[in-house]
Short mmCIF file of C-alpha atoms in Angstrom, two decimals:
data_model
loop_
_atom_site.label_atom_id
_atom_site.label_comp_id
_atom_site.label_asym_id
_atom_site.label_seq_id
_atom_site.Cartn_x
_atom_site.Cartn_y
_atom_site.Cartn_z
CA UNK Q 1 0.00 0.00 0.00
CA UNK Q 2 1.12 3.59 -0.78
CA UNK Q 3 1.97 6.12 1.46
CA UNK Q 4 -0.11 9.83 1.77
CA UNK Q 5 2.59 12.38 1.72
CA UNK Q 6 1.79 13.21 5.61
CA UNK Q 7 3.06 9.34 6.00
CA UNK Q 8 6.10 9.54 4.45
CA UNK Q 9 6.95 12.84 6.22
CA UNK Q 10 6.38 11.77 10.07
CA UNK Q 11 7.74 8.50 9.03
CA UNK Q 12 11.22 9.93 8.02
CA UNK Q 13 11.07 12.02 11.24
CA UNK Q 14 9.81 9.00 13.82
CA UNK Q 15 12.29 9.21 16.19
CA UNK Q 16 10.92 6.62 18.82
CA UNK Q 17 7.30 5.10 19.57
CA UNK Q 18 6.04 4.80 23.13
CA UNK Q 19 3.51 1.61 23.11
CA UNK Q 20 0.14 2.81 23.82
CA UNK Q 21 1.41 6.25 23.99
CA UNK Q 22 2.63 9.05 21.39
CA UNK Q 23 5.52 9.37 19.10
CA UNK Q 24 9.09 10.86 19.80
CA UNK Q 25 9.20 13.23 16.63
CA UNK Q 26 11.74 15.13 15.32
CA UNK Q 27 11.70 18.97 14.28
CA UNK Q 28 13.59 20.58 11.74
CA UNK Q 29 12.57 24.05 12.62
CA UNK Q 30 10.68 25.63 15.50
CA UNK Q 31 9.42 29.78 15.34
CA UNK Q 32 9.44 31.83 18.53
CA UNK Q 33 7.38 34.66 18.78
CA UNK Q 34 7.11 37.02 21.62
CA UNK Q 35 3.55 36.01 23.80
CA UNK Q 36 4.07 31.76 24.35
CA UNK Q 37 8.00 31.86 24.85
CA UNK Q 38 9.20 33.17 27.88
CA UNK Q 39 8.22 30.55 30.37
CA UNK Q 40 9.80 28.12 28.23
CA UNK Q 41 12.71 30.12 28.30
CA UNK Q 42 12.61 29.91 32.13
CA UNK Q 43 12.20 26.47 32.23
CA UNK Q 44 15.58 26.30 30.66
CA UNK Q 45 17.56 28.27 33.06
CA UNK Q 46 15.81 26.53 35.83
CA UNK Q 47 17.10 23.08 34.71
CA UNK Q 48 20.24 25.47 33.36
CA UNK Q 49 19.80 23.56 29.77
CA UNK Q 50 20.90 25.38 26.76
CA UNK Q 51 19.00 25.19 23.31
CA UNK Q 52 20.03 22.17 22.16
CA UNK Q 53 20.44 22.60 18.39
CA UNK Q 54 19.99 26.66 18.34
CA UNK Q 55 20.08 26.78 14.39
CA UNK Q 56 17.04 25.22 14.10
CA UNK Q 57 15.10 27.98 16.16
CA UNK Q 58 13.92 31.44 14.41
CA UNK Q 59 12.76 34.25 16.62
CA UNK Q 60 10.86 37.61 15.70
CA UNK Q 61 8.35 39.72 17.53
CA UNK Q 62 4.73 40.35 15.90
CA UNK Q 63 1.84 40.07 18.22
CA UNK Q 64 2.46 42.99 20.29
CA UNK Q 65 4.40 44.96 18.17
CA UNK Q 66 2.32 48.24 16.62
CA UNK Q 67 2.02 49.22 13.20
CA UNK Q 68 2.89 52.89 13.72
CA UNK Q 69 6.14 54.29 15.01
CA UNK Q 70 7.96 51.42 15.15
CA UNK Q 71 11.41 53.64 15.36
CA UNK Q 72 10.53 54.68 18.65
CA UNK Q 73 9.89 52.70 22.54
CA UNK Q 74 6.40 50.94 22.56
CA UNK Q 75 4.80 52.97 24.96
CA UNK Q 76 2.33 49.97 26.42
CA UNK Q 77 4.61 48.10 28.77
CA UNK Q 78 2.53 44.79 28.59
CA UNK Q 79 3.23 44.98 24.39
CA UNK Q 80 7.21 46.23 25.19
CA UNK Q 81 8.25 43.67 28.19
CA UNK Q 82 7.47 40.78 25.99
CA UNK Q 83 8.82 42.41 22.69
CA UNK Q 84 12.09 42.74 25.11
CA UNK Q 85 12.16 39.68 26.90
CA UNK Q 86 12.36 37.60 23.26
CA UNK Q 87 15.25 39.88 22.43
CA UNK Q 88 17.32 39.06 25.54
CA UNK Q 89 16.48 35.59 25.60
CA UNK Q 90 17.09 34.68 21.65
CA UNK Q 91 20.71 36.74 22.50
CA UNK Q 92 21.47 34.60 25.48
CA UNK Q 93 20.21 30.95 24.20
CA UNK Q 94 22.01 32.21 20.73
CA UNK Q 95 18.99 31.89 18.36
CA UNK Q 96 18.33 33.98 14.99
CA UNK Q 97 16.45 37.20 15.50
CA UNK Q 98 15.01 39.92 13.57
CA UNK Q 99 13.79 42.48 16.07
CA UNK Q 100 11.29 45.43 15.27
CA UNK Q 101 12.36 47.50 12.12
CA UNK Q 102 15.00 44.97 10.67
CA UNK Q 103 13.94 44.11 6.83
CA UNK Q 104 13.65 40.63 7.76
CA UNK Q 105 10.99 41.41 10.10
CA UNK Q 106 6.87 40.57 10.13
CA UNK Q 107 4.86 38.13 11.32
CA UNK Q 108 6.43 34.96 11.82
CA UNK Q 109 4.25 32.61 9.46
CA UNK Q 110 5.06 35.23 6.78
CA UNK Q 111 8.65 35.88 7.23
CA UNK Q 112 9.60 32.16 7.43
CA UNK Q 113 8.58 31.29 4.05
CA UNK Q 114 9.87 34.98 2.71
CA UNK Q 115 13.53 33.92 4.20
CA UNK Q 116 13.03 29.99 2.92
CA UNK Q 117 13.34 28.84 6.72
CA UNK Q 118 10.43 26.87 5.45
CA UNK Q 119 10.78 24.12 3.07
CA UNK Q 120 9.25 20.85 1.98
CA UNK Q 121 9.54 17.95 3.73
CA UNK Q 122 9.88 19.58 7.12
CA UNK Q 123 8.41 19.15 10.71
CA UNK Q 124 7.67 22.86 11.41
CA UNK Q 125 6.61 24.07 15.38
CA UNK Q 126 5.55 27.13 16.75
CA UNK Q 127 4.07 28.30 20.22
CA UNK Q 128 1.13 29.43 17.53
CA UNK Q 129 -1.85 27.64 16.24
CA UNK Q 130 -2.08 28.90 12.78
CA UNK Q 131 1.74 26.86 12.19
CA UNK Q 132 -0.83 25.13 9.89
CA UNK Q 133 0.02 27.97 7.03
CA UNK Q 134 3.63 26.50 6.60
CA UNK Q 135 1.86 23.10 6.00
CA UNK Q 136 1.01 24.63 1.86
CA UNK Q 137 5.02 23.61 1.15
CA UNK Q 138 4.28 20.23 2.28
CA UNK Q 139 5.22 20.28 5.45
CA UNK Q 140 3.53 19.49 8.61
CA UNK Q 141 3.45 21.94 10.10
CA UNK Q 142 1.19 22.89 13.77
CA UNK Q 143 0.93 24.52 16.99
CA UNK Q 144 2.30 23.48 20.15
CA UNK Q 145 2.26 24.85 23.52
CA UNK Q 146 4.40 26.40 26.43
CA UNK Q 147 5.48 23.27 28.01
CA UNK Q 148 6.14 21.76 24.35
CA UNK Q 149 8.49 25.31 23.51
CA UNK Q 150 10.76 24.37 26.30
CA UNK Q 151 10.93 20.56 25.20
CA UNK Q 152 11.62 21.45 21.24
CA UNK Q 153 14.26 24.10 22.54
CA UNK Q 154 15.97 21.30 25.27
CA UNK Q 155 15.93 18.50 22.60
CA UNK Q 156 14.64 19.17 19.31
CA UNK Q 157 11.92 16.29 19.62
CA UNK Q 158 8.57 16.53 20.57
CA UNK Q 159 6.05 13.72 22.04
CA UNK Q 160 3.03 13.72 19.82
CA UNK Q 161 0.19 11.30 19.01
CA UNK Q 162 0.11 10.47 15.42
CA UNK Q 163 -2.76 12.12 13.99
CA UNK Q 164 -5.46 10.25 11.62
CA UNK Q 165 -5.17 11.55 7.80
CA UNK Q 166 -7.96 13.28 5.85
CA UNK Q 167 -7.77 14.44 2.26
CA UNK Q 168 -9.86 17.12 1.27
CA UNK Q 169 -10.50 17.35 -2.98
CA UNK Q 170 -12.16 20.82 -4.50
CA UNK Q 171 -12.21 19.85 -7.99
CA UNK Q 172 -13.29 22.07 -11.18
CA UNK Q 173 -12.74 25.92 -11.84
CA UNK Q 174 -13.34 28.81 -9.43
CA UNK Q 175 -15.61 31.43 -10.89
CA UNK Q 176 -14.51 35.19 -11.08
CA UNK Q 177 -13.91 37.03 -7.47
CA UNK Q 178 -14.01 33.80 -5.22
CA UNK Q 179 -10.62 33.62 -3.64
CA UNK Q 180 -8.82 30.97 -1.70
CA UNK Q 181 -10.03 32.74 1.65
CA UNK Q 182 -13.45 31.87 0.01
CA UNK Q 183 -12.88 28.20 -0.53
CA UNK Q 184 -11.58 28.14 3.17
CA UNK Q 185 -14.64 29.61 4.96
CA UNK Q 186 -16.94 27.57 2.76
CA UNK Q 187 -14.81 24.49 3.75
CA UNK Q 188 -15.05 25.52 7.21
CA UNK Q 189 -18.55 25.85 7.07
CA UNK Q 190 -19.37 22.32 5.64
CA UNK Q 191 -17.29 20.71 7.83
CA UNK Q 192 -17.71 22.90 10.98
CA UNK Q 193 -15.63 23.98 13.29
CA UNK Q 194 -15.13 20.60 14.88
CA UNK Q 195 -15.40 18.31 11.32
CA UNK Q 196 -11.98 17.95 11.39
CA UNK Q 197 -10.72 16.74 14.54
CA UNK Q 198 -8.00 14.67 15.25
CA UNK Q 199 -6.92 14.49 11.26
CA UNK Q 200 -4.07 16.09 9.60
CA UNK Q 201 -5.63 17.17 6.19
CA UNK Q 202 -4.16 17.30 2.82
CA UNK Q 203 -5.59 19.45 0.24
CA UNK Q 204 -5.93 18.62 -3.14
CA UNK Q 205 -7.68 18.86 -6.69
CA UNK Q 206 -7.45 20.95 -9.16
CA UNK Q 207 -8.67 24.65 -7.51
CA UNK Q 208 -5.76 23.77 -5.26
CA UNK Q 209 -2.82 22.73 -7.59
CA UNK Q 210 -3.85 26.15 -9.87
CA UNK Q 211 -3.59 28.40 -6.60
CA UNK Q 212 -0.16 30.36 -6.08
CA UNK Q 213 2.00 30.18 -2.61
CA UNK Q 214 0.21 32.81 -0.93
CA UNK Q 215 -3.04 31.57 -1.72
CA UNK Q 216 -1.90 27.84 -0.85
CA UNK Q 217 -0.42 29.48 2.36
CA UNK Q 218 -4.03 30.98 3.51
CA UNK Q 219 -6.07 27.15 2.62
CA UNK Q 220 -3.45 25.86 5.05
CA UNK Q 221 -3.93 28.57 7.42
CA UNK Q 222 -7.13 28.29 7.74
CA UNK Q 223 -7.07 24.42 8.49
CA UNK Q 224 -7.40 24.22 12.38
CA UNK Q 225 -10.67 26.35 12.24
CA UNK Q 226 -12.45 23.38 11.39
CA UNK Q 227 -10.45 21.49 14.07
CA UNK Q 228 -7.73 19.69 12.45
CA UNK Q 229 -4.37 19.29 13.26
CA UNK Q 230 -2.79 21.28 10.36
CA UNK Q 231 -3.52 21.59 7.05
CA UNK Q 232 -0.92 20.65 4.06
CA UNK Q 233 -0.37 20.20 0.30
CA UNK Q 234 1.81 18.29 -2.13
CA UNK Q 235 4.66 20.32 -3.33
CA UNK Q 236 4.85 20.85 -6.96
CA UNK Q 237 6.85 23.22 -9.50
CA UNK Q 238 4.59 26.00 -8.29
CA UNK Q 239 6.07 25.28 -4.15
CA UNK Q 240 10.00 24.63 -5.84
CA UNK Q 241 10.14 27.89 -7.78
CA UNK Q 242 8.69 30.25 -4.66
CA UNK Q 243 11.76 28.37 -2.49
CA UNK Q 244 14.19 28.58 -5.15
CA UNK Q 245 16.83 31.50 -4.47
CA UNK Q 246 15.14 32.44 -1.11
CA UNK Q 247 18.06 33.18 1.52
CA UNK Q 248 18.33 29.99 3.49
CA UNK Q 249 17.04 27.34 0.39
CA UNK Q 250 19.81 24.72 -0.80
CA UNK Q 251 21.89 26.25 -3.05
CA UNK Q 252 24.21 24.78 -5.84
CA UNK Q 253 24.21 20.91 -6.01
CA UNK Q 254 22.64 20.70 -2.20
CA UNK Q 255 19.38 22.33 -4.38
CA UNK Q 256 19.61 19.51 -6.99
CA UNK Q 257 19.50 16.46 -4.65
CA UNK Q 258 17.08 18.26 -2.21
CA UNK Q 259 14.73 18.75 -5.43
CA UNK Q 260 15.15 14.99 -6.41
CA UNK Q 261 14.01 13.95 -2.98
CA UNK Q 262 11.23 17.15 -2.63
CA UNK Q 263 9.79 15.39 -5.66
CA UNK Q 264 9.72 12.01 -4.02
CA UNK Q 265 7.06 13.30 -1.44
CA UNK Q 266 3.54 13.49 -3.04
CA UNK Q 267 0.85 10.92 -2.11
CA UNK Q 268 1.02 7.24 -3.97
CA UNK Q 269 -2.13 7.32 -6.18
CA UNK Q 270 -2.64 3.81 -3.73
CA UNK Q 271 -2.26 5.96 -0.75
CA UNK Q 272 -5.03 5.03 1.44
CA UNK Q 273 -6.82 8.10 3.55
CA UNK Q 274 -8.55 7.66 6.97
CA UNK Q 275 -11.53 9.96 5.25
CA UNK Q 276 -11.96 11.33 1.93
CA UNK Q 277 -14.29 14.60 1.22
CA UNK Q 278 -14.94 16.44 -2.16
CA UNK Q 279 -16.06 19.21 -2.68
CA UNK Q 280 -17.15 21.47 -6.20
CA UNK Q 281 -15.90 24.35 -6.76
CA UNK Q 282 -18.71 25.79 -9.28
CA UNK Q 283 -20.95 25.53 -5.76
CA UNK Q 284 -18.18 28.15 -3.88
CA UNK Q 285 -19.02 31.86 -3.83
CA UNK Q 286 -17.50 35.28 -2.46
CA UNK Q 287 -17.89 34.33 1.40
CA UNK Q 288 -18.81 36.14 4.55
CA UNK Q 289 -19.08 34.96 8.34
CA UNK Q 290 -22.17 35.92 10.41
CA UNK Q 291 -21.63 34.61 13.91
CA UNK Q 292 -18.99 34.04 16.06
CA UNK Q 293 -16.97 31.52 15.01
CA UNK Q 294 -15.39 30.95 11.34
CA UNK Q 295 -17.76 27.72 10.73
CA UNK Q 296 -20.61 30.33 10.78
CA UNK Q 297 -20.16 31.69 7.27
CA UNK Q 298 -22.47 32.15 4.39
CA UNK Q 299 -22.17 33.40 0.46
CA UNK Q 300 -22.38 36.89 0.69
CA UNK Q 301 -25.83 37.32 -1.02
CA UNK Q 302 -27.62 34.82 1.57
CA UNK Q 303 -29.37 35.44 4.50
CA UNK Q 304 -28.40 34.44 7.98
CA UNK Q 305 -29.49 30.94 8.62
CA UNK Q 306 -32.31 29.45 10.99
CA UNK Q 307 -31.40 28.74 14.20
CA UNK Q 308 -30.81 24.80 14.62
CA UNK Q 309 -33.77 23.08 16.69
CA UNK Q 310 -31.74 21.37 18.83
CA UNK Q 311 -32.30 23.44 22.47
CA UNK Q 312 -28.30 23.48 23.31
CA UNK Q 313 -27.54 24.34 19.98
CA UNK Q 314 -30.05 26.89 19.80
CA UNK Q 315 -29.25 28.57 22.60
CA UNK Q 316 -25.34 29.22 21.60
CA UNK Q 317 -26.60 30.00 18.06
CA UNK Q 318 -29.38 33.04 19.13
CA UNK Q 319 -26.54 34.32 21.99
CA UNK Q 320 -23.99 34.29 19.11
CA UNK Q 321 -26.38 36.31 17.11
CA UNK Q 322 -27.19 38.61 19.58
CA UNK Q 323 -23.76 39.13 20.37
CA UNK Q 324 -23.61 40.88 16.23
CA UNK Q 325 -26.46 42.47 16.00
CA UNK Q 326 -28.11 39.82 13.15
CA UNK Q 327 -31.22 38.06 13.11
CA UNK Q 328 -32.58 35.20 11.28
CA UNK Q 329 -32.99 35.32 7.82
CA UNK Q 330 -31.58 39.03 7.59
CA UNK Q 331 -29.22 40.13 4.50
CA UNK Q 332 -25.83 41.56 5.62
CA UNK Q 333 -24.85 42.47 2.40
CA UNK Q 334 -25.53 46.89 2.08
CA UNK Q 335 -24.76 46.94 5.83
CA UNK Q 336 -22.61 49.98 6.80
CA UNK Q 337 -19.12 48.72 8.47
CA UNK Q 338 -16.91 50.70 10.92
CA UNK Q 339 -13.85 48.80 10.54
CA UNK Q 340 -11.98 47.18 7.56
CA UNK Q 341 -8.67 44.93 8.12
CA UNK Q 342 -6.60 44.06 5.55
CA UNK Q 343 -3.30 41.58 6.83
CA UNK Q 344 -2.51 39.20 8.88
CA UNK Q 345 -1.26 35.79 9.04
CA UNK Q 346 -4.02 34.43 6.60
CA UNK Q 347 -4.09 37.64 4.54
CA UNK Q 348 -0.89 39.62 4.91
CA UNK Q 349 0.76 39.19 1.58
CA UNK Q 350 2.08 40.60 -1.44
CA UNK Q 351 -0.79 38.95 -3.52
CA UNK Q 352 -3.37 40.16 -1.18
CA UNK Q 353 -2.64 43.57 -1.29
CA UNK Q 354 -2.40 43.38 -4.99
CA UNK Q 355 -6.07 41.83 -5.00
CA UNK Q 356 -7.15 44.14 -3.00
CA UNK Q 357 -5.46 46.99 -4.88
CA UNK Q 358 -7.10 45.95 -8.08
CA UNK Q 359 -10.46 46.61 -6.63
CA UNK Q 360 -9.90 50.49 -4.81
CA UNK Q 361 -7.88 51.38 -8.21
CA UNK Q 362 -9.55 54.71 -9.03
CA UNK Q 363 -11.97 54.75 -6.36
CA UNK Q 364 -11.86 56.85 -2.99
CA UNK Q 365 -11.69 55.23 0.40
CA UNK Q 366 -15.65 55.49 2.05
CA UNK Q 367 -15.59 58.70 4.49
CA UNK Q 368 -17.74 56.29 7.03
CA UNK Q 369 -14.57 53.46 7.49
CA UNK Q 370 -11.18 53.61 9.55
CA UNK Q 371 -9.11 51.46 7.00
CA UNK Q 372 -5.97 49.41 8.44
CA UNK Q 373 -4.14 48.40 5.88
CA UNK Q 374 -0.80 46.01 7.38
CA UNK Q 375 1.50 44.26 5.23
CA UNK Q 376 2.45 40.92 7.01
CA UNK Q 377 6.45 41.68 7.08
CA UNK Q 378 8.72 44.29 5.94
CA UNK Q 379 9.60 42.66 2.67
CA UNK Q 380 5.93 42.68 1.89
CA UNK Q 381 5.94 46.31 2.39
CA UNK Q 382 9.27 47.01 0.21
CA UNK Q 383 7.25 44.92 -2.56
CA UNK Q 384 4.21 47.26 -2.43
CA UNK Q 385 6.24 50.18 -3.07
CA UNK Q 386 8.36 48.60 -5.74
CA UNK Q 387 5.31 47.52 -7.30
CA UNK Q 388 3.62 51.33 -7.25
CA UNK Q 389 0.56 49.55 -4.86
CA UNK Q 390 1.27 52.24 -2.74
CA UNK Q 391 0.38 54.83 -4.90
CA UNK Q 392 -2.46 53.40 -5.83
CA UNK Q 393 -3.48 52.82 -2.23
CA UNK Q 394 -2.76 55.83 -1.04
CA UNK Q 395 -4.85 57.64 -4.26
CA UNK Q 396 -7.78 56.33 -2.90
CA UNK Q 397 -7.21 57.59 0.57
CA UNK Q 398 -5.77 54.86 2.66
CA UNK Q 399 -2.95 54.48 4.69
CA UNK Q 400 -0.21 51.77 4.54
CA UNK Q 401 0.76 50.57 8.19
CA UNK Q 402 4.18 49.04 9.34
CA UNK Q 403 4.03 45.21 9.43
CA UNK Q 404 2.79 43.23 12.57
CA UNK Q 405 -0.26 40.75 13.45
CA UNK Q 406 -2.10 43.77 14.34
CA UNK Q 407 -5.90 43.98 14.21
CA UNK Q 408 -5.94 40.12 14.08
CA UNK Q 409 -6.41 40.08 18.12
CA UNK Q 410 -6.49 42.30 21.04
CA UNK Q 411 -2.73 42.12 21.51
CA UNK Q 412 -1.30 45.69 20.55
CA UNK Q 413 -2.96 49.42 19.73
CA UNK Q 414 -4.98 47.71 16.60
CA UNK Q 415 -8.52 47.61 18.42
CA UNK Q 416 -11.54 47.44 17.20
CA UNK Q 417 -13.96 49.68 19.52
CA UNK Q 418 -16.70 47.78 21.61
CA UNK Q 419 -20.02 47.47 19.50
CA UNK Q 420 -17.90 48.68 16.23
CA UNK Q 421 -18.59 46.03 13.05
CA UNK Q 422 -14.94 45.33 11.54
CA UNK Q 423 -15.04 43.09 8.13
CA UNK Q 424 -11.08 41.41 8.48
CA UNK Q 425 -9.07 39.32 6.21
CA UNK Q 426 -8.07 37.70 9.44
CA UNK Q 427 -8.40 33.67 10.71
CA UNK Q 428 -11.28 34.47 13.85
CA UNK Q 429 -14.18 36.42 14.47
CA UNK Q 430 -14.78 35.03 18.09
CA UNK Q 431 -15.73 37.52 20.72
CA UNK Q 432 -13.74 40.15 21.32
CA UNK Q 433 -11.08 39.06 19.03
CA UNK Q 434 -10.10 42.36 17.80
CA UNK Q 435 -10.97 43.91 21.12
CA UNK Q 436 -13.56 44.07 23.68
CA UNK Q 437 -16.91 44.09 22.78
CA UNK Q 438 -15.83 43.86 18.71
CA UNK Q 439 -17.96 42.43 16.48
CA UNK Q 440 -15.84 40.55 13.35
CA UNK Q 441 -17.08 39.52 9.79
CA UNK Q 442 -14.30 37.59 8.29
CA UNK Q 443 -13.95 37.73 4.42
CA UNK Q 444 -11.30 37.40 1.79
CA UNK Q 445 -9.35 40.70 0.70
CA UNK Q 446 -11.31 41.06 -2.66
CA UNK Q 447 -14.73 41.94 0.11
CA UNK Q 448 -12.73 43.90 2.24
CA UNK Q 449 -12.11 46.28 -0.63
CA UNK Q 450 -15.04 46.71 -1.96
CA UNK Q 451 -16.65 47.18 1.57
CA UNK Q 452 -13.47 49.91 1.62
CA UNK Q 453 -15.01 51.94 -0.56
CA UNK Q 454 -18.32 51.67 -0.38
CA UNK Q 455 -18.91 51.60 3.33
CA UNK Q 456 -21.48 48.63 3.46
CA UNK Q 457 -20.62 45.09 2.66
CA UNK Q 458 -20.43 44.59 -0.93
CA UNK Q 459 -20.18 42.17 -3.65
CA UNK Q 460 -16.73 42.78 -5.19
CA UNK Q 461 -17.84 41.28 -8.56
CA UNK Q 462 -20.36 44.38 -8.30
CA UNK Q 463 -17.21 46.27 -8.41
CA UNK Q 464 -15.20 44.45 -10.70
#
């Protein structure tokens, strides 16, 4: 029987089984960011432990970092002690860092593809649950926690319980102004939040081999919103020429036998998966979320749904409801918005902003919308002004921030107001995810345009 290309990746990387427990598995690179670090950090001096293989570790502040000013002190000291504390301890432990303002700085999920710290093949980790994004090189690629830091950083293994595997087909063409953010909230949707539990998912058909890196690198973002363990997809000549020439790829003949064995990792067409779903891409439309959670999305022309019969369900549905301001059956699309978001990890990249661009392009920002427009590194910024974006952008009347997570979560000077509507490019719309009291429609950057200018949420293909 063949092997799915999850298989052949965890099996290269087994480093010891534990009967009836999990496997001993080993990393090939692990991202620090400033908020789940610290105490791992402790836990090394306590034990006084140094990193064990500190090569293998990339560090760089984005959660609490703002998107203004960035030359000067961050003035909040619960956003500057942590930004601090990562410097000092990547210095001491001797790990790679690119602090606030260095060109190699941004969010970590962008930045490690941008420098080719990310390749395929590789057991990725991070102290951050949307790891899942690095899974679109075929890699696996997911979240772990505190404790789990400070055991990648002692030994560069982890203990994990092999996952079950799931492959997830969208076959045929998508139409005009659906993007991949699109195909990931209506995957969400059918499978709900929880659908994917305890599987590692592969992504495939044809919408997915035709997507570019960035767009592949959202899908797999996306993945652990419906539950699963990460999210991944078979590299191909689209995954080798996005590596190719980035800073830390194989170079010279290393490039030519790490190609030869890159190639090697696809699925067998006998591969057997633990579940199988397909789904059509003609049936996938410009999507919007309406509750509070990412599984609670609709096209952007339907209504809000019933409420289920079920009393427990019910009861969580109406309360989530209540919590927006929607009601049964009601149309969101024309509805004035306070707040648009364009970046993140899910939607902080050069092809967003160029999608989103393509839209405002002679128009004029709406007078009735605060606009925060954050590229998801510095390199993504220096590629919006190289490709005249910025003019465009700033035409219209909007402002391009410095990079960071941002209005993604509560976590820096990016707040949504309470009560405010914000529609975000971003990977959760929970309660006060963008700040106390917010209220979050998640959509793809194409929506977030169009709602840009028009202050309402609007079909872009009205627009395009």
């Amino acid at each position: 029987m063949g092997k799915t290309l999850f298989d052949k990746i965890w099996d290269s990387h087994l480093v010891d089984h534990i009967d009836n427990g999990p496997d001993q598995l080993y990393i090939d690179r692990h991202y620090c960011h400033e908020v789940t670090s610290p105490q791992a950090f402790d836990g090394l001096r306590k034990r006084g432990l140094k990193v064990f293989r500190p090569e293998k570790t990339v560090c760089a502040p984005d959660h609490n970092i703002p998107t203004k000013n960035q030359d000067k002190p961050i003035d909040d000291p619960k956003s500057r002690i942590p930004v601090e504390t990562l410097e000092k301890n990547a210095k001491e432990f001797g790990l790679t860092h690119y602090p606030i303002g260095d060109p190699r700085n941004g969010i970590i999920h962008v930045i490690g593809p941008e420098q080719g710290f990310t390749l395929p093949g590789y057991t990725i980790v991070c102290g951050d649950s949307h790891t899942s994004t690095h899974g679109a090189f075929g890699a696996i690629a997911f979240g772990i926690g505190t404790s789990e830091i400070e055991m990648v950083l002692a030994t560069q293994c982890i203990l994990q319980p092999r996952p079950k595997t799931m492959r997830i087909t969208v076959n045929g063409e998508l139409k005009p102004g659906v993007t991949a953010k699109d195909v990931a909230l209506y995957i969400i949707s059918k499978m709900t939040t929880g659908g994917a539990t305890g599987y590692f998912v592969e992504y495939a058909g044809e919408v997915v081999r035709h997507m570019n890196m960035e767009e592949r690198m959202t899908l797999c973002n996306l993945s652990i919103e419906m539950g699963a363990r990460g999210g991944m997809i078979a590299p191909d000549d689209v995954t080798f020429a996005y590596v190719k020439d980035r800073p830390n790829s194989p170079k010279g003949e290393d490039w030519n036998k790490t190609l030869a064995y890159w190639k090697t990792l696809p699925s067998d067409e006998d591969a057997i998966f633990d579940k199988e779903i397909v789904f059509d891409a003609a049936d996938i439309e410009p999507r919007i979320t309406y509750g509070t959670n990412p599984g609670m999305g609709m096209g952007i022309n339907e209504t809000v749904p019933d409420a289920p019969i079920e009393p427990s369900a019910r009861v969580s549905y109406l309360k989530s409801l209540e919590y927006m301001g929607f009601e049964e059956g009601e149309k969101l699309i024309g509805k004035p918005v306070d707040y648009v978001f364009l970046g993140s990890c899910t939607n902080g990249r050069i092809e967003d902003f160029r999608e989103f661009a393509s839209v405002v392009k002679g128009r004029k920002k709406a007078e009735n919308v605060t606009v925060w427009l954050v590229p998801g590194s510095r390199n993504v910024l220096q590629q919006i002004k190289e490709e005249g974006l910025d003019r465009i952008l700033t035409d219209a009347g909007f402002e391009i921030r410095e990079p960071g997570c941002s209005a993604c979560l509560a976590m820096n000077e990016d707040r949504v107001p309470a009560g405010k509507l914000s529609v975000s490019t971003s990977n959760r719309n929970f309660e006060g995810r963008q700040g106390p009291g917010a209220r979050t429609i998640l959509a793809g950057p194409l929506i977030a345009a169009a709602t840009a200018v028009t202050g309402k949420i609007t079909d872009p293909r009205t627009l395009i």
